[in-house]
Coordinates of C-alpha atoms in Angstrom, one line a residue:
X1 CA -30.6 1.9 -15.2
X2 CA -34.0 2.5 -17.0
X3 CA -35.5 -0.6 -18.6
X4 CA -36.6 -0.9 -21.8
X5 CA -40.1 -1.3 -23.3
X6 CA -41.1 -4.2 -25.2
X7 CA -41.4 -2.1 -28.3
X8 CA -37.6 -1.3 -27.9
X9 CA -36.7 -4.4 -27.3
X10 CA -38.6 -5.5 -30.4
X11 CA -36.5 -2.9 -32.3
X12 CA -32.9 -4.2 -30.5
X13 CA -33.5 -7.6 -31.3
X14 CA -34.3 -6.8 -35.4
X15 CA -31.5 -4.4 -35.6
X16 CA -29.2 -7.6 -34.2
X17 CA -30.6 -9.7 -36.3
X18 CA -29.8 -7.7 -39.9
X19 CA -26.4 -7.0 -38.5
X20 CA -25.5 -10.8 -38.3
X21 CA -27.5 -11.3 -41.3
X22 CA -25.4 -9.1 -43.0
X23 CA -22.0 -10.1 -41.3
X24 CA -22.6 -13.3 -42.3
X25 CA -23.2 -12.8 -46.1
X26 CA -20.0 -10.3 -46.0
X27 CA -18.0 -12.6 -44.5
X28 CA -18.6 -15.1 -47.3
X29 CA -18.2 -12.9 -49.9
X30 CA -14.5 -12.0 -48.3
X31 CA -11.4 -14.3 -49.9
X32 CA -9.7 -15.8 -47.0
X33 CA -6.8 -13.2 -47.0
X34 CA -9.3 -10.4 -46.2
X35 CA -10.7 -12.6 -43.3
X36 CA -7.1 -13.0 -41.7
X37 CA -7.1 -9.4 -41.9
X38 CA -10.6 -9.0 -39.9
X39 CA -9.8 -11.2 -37.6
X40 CA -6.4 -9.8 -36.5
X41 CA -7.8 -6.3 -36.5
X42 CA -10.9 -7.7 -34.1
X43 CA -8.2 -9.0 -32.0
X44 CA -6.1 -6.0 -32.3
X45 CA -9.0 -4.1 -31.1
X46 CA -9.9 -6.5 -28.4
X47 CA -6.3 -6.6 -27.3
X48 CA -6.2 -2.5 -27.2
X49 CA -9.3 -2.6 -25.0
X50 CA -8.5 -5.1 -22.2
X51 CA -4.8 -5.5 -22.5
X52 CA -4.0 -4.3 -19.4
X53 CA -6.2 -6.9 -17.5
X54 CA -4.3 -9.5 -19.4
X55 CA -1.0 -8.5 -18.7
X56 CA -1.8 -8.1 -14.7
X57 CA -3.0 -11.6 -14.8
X58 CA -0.5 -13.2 -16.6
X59 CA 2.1 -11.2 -14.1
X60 CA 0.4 -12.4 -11.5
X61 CA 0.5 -15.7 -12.3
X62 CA 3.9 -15.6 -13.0
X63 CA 4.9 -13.9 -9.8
X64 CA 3.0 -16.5 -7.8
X65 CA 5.5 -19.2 -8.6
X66 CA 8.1 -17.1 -7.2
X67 CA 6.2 -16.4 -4.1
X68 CA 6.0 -19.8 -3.5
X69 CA 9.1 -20.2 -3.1
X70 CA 10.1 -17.5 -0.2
X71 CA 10.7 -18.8 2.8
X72 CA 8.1 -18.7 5.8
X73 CA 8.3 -15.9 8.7
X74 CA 7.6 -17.8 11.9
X75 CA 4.4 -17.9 13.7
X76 CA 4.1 -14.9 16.6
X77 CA 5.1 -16.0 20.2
X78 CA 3.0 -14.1 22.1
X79 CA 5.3 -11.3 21.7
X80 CA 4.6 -7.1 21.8
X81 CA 4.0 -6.3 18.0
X82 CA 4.4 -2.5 17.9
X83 CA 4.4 -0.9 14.2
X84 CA 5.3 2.4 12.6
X85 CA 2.6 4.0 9.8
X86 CA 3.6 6.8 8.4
X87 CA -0.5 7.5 7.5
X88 CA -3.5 5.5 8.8
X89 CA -4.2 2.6 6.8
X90 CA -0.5 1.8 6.2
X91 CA -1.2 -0.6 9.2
X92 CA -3.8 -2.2 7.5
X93 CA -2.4 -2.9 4.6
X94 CA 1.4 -4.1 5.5
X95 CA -0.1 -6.4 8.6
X96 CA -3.5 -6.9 9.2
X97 CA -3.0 -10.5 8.7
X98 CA 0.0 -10.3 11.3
X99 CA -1.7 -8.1 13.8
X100 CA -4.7 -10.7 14.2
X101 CA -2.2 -13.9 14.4
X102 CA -0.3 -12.0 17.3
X103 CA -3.1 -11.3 19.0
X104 CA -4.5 -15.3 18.6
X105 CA -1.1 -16.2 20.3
X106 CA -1.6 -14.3 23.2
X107 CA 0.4 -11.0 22.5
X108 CA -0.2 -7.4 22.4
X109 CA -0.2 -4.8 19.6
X110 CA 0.2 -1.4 19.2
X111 CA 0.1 1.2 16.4
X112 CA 1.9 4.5 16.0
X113 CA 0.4 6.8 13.3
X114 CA 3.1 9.6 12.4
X115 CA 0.7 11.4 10.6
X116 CA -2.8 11.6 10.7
X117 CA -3.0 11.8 6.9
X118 CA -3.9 15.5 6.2
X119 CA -2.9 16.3 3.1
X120 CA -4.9 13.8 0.6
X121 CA -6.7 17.1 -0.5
X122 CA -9.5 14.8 -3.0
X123 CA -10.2 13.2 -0.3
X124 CA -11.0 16.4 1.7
X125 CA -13.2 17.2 -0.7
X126 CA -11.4 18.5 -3.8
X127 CA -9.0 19.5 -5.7
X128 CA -8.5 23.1 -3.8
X129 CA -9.4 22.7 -0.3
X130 CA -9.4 24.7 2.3
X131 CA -7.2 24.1 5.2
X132 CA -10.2 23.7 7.8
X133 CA -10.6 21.3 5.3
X134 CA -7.9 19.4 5.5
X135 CA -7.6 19.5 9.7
X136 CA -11.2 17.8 9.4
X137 CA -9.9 15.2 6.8
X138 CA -7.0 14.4 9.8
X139 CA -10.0 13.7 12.6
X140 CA -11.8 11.8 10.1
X141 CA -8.9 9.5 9.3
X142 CA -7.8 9.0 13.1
X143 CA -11.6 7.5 13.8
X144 CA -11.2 5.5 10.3
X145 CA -8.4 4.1 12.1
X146 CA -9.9 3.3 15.4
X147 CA -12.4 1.5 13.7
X148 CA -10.3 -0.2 11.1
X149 CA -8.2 -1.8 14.6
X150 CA -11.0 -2.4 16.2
X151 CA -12.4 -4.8 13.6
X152 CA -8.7 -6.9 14.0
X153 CA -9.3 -6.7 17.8
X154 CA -6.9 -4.2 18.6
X155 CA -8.2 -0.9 21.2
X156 CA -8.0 2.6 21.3
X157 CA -5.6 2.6 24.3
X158 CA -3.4 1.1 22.1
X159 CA -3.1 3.3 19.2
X160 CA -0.8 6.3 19.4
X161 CA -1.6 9.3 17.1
X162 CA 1.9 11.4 16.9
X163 CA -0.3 14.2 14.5
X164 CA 3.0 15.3 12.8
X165 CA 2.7 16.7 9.3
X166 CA 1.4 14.5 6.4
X167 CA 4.1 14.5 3.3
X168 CA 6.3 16.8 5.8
X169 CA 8.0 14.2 7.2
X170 CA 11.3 13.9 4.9
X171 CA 11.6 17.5 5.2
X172 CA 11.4 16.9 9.5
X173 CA 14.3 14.6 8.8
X174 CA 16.3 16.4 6.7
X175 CA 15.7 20.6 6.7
X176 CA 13.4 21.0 9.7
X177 CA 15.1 19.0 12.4
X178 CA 15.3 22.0 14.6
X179 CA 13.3 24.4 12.7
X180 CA 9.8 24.6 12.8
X181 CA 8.0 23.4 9.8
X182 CA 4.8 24.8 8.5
X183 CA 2.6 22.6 6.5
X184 CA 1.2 24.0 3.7
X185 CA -1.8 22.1 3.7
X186 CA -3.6 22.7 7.2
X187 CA -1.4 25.2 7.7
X188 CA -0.3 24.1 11.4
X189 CA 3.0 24.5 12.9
X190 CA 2.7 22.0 16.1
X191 CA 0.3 19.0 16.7
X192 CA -2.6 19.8 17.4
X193 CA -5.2 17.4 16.9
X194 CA -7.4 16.1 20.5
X195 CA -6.3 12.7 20.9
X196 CA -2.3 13.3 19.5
X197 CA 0.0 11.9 22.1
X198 CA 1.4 14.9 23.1
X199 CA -0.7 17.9 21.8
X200 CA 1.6 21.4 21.1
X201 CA 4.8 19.3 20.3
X202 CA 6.5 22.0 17.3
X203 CA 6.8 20.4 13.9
X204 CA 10.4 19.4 14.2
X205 CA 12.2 16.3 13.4
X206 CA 13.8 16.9 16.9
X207 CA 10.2 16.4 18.6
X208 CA 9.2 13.9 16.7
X209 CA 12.2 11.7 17.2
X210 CA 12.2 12.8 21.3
X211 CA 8.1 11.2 20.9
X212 CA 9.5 7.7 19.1
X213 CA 12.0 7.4 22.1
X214 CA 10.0 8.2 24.8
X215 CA 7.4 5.6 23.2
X216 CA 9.6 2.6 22.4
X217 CA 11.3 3.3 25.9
X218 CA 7.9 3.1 27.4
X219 CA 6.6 -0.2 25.7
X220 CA 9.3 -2.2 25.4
X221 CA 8.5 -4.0 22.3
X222 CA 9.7 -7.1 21.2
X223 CA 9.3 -6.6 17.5
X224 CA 8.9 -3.7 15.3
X225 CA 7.6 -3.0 12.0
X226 CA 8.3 -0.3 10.0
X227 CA 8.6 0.8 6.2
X228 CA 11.6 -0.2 4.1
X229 CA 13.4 3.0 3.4
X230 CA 13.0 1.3 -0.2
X231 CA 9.2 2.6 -0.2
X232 CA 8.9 5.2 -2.9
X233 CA 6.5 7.3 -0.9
X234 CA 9.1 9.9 1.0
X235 CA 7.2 9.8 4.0
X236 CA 7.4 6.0 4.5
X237 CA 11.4 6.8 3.8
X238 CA 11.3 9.6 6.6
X239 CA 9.4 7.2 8.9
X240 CA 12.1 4.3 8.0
X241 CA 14.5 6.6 9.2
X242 CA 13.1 8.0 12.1
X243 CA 12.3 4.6 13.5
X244 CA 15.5 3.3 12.8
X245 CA 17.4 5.3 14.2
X246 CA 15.2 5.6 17.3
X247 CA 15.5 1.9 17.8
X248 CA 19.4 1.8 17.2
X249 CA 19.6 4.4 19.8
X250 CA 18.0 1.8 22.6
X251 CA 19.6 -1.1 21.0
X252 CA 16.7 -2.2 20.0
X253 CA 18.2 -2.5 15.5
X254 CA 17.5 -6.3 16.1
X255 CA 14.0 -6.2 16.8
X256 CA 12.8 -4.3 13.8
X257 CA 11.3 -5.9 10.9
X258 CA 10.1 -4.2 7.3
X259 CA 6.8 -3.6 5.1
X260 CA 6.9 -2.0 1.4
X261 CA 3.7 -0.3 0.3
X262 CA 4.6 1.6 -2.3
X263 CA 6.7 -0.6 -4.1
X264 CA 7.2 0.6 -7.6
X265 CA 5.3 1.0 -11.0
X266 CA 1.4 -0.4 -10.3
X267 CA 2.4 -2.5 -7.7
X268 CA 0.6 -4.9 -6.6
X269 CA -1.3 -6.0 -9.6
X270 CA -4.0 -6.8 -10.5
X271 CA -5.6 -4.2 -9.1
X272 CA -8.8 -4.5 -7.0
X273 CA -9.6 -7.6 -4.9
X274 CA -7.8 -10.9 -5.6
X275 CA -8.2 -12.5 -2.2
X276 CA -6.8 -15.8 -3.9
X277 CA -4.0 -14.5 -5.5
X278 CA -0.4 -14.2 -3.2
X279 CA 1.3 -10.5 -2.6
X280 CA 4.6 -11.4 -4.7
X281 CA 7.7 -9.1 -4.1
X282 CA 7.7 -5.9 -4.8
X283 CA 10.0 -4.3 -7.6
X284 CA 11.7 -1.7 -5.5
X285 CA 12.2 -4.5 -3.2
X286 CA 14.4 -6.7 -5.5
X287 CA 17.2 -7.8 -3.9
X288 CA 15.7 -8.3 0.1
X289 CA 15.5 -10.9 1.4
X290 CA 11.5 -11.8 1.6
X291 CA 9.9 -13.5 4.0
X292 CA 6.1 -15.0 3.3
X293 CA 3.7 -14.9 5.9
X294 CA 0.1 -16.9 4.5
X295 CA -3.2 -16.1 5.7
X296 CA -6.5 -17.8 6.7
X297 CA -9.5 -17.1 4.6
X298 CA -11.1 -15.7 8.1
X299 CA -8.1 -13.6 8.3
X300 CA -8.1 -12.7 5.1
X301 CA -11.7 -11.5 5.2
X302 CA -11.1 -9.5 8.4
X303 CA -8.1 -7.8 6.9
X304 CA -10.4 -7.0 4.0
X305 CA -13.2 -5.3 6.9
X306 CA -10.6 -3.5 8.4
X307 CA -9.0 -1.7 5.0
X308 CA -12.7 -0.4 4.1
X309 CA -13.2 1.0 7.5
X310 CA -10.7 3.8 5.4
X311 CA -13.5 4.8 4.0
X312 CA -12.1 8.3 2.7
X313 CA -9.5 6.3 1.3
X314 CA -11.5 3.3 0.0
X315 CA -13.7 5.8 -1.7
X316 CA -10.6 7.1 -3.7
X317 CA -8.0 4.5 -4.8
X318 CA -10.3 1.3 -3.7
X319 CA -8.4 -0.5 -6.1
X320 CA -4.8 0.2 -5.1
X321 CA -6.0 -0.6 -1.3
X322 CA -7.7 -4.2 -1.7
X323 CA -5.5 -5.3 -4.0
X324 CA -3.4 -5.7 -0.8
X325 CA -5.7 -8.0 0.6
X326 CA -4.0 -11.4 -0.9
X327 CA -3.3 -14.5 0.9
X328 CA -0.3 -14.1 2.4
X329 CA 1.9 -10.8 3.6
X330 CA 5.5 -10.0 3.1
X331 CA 8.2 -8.8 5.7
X332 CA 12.0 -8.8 5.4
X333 CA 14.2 -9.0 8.2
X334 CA 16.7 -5.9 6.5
X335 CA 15.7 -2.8 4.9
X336 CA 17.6 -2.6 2.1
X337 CA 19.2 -5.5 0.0
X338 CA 22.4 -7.0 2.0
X339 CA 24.7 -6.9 -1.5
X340 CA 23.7 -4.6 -3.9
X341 CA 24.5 -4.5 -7.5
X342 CA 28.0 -2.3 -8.3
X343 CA 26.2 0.0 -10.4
X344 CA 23.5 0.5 -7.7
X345 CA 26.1 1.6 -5.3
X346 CA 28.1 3.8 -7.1
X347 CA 30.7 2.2 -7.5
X348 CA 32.8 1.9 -11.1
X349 CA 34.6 -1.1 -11.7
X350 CA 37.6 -1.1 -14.2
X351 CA 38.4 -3.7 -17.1
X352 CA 41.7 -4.5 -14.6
X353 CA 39.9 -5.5 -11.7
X354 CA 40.4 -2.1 -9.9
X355 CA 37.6 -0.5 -7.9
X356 CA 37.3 2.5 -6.3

């Protein structure tokens, strides 16, 4: 920003000075009905401007009293910690706090990515990419990763990059279980990023459940976390449903445990970095039953480290990420709400009692 010259500021300070001058002697020439009406149009004005900073404070405060009140998730045992992102930096942002306390116990951690995040197209490097592009964007994002671990003290050897298709995932589940899928940002039919898991695997939902199997069969975890199938984002549903399944199929259902990222209209406010304020429940997660897990400052700050080592994504919605770093992270033991509201499941329910 240039600086001024003392003429200039000469000039500023005059041109302040008349203004008040002249407030001044307006104001006292107003009756005192005309002065209400300044002042609530000032405030009306002021309140139009920064509104929305006040109302993400005040519901933050408010939601901190409900926080409070959840009940603690226990402290790690030493136990495997394996979790499910559907993109990196999900890992980051659901656990980072988790991750580090595991690893102070004397447990292991490991990390399977499902995508690699390659179709973010801004963060590519625009609005119309090209699909080169995009397939660079993925290797940028698995070394953001490595790096973002590495800073919670997790290794390489330990993070498992599946390379199926970003925001193709719910189609994988659904459409494309056996069919191949095509994504139509890189363009790619199989995985085929160096350092995938298995590199060549088709796009299929078939594959990538065979590759969660295989995996969980292979490390034995003792706890699991995944995304809610509440998440709004569809791959985080898909990825909920993949892992679910894969663990039900191993009897594994009472090891998982569940994360919400995306968890309705501007959640988490405020926005930005609140490192003192709690993560209160999300809004698509009403109804679950919460579980508060708090954080040191030094783990805190860490977590903090590890989320701008995303730097494509930091760049981009660096708001949205750090306003995950809090002082305390949420799990729930069930993925969706164990009693649901009748209306929520469909079901009508007559003035005689009848329901069906």
């Amino acid at each position: 920003m240039r600086r001024l010259a003392p003429w200039q500021w000469l000039l500023l300070l005059l041109a302040l000075s008349v203004a008040l001058v002249e407030g001044f002697r307006l104001w006292l020439g107003l009756v005192w009905a005309e002065r209400v009406a300044l002042l609530l149009l000032a405030l009306t004005l002021w309140a139009f401007i920064n509104g929305r900073f006040v109302f993400a404070y005040y519901h933050a405060l408010l939601t901190s009293w409900r926080t409070q009140d959840l009940p603690l998730w226990p402290e790690p045992k030493g136990e495997h910690l394996l979790l499910l992102a559907p993109h990196p930096d999900d890992e980051v942002l659901a656990a980072a706090g988790l991750i580090q306390r595991t690893l102070q116990a004397g447990g292991r951690v490991s990390v399977v990515y499902l995508t690699s995040g390659d179709a973010f197209d801004l963060a590519a490097g625009g609005p119309l990419p090209s699909k080169a592009a995009m397939r660079r964007l993925a290797l940028r994002r698995m070394v953001e990763a490595r790096r973002g671990m590495e800073a919670l003290g997790v290794g390489r050897e330990s993070l498992y990059f599946l390379g199926f298709p970003d925001q193709g995932l719910f189609p994988l589940f659904t459409t494309h279980y056996y069919l191949p899928y095509e994504s139509p940002y890189t363009g790619l039919r199989a995985v085929a990023y160096p350092g995938c898991y298995r590199v060549g695997l088709p796009y299929t939902g078939k594959a990538l459940e065979e590759t969660l199997l295989a995996l969980l069969r292979a490390l034995r975890p003792g706890r699991i976390l995944l995304p809610s199938p509440l998440d709004a984002h569809r791959d985080h549903q898909a990825t909920a449903y993949f892992g679910m399944q894969a663990a039900a199929a191993l009897g594994l259902e009472d090891r998982l445990l569940y994360y919400l990222i995306h968890g309705g209209y501007q959640y988490p406010l405020p926005k930005g970095l609140h490192p003192r304020l709690p993560l209160y429940p999300p809004p698509r997660g009403r109804g679950l039953p919460w579980h508060r897990f708090p954080l040191t400052p030094e783990e805190v700050a860490l977590k903090e480290k590890a989320i701008r080592a995303h730097r494509s994504q930091v760049r981009l919605l660096g708001r949205f990420l750090l306003a995950f770093v809090r002082r305390n992270e949420l799990f729930s033991p069930l993925p969706i709400p164990a009693r649901l509201p009748p209306e929520e499941e469909g079901w009508a329910v007559l003035e005689g009692g009848e329901v069906f």
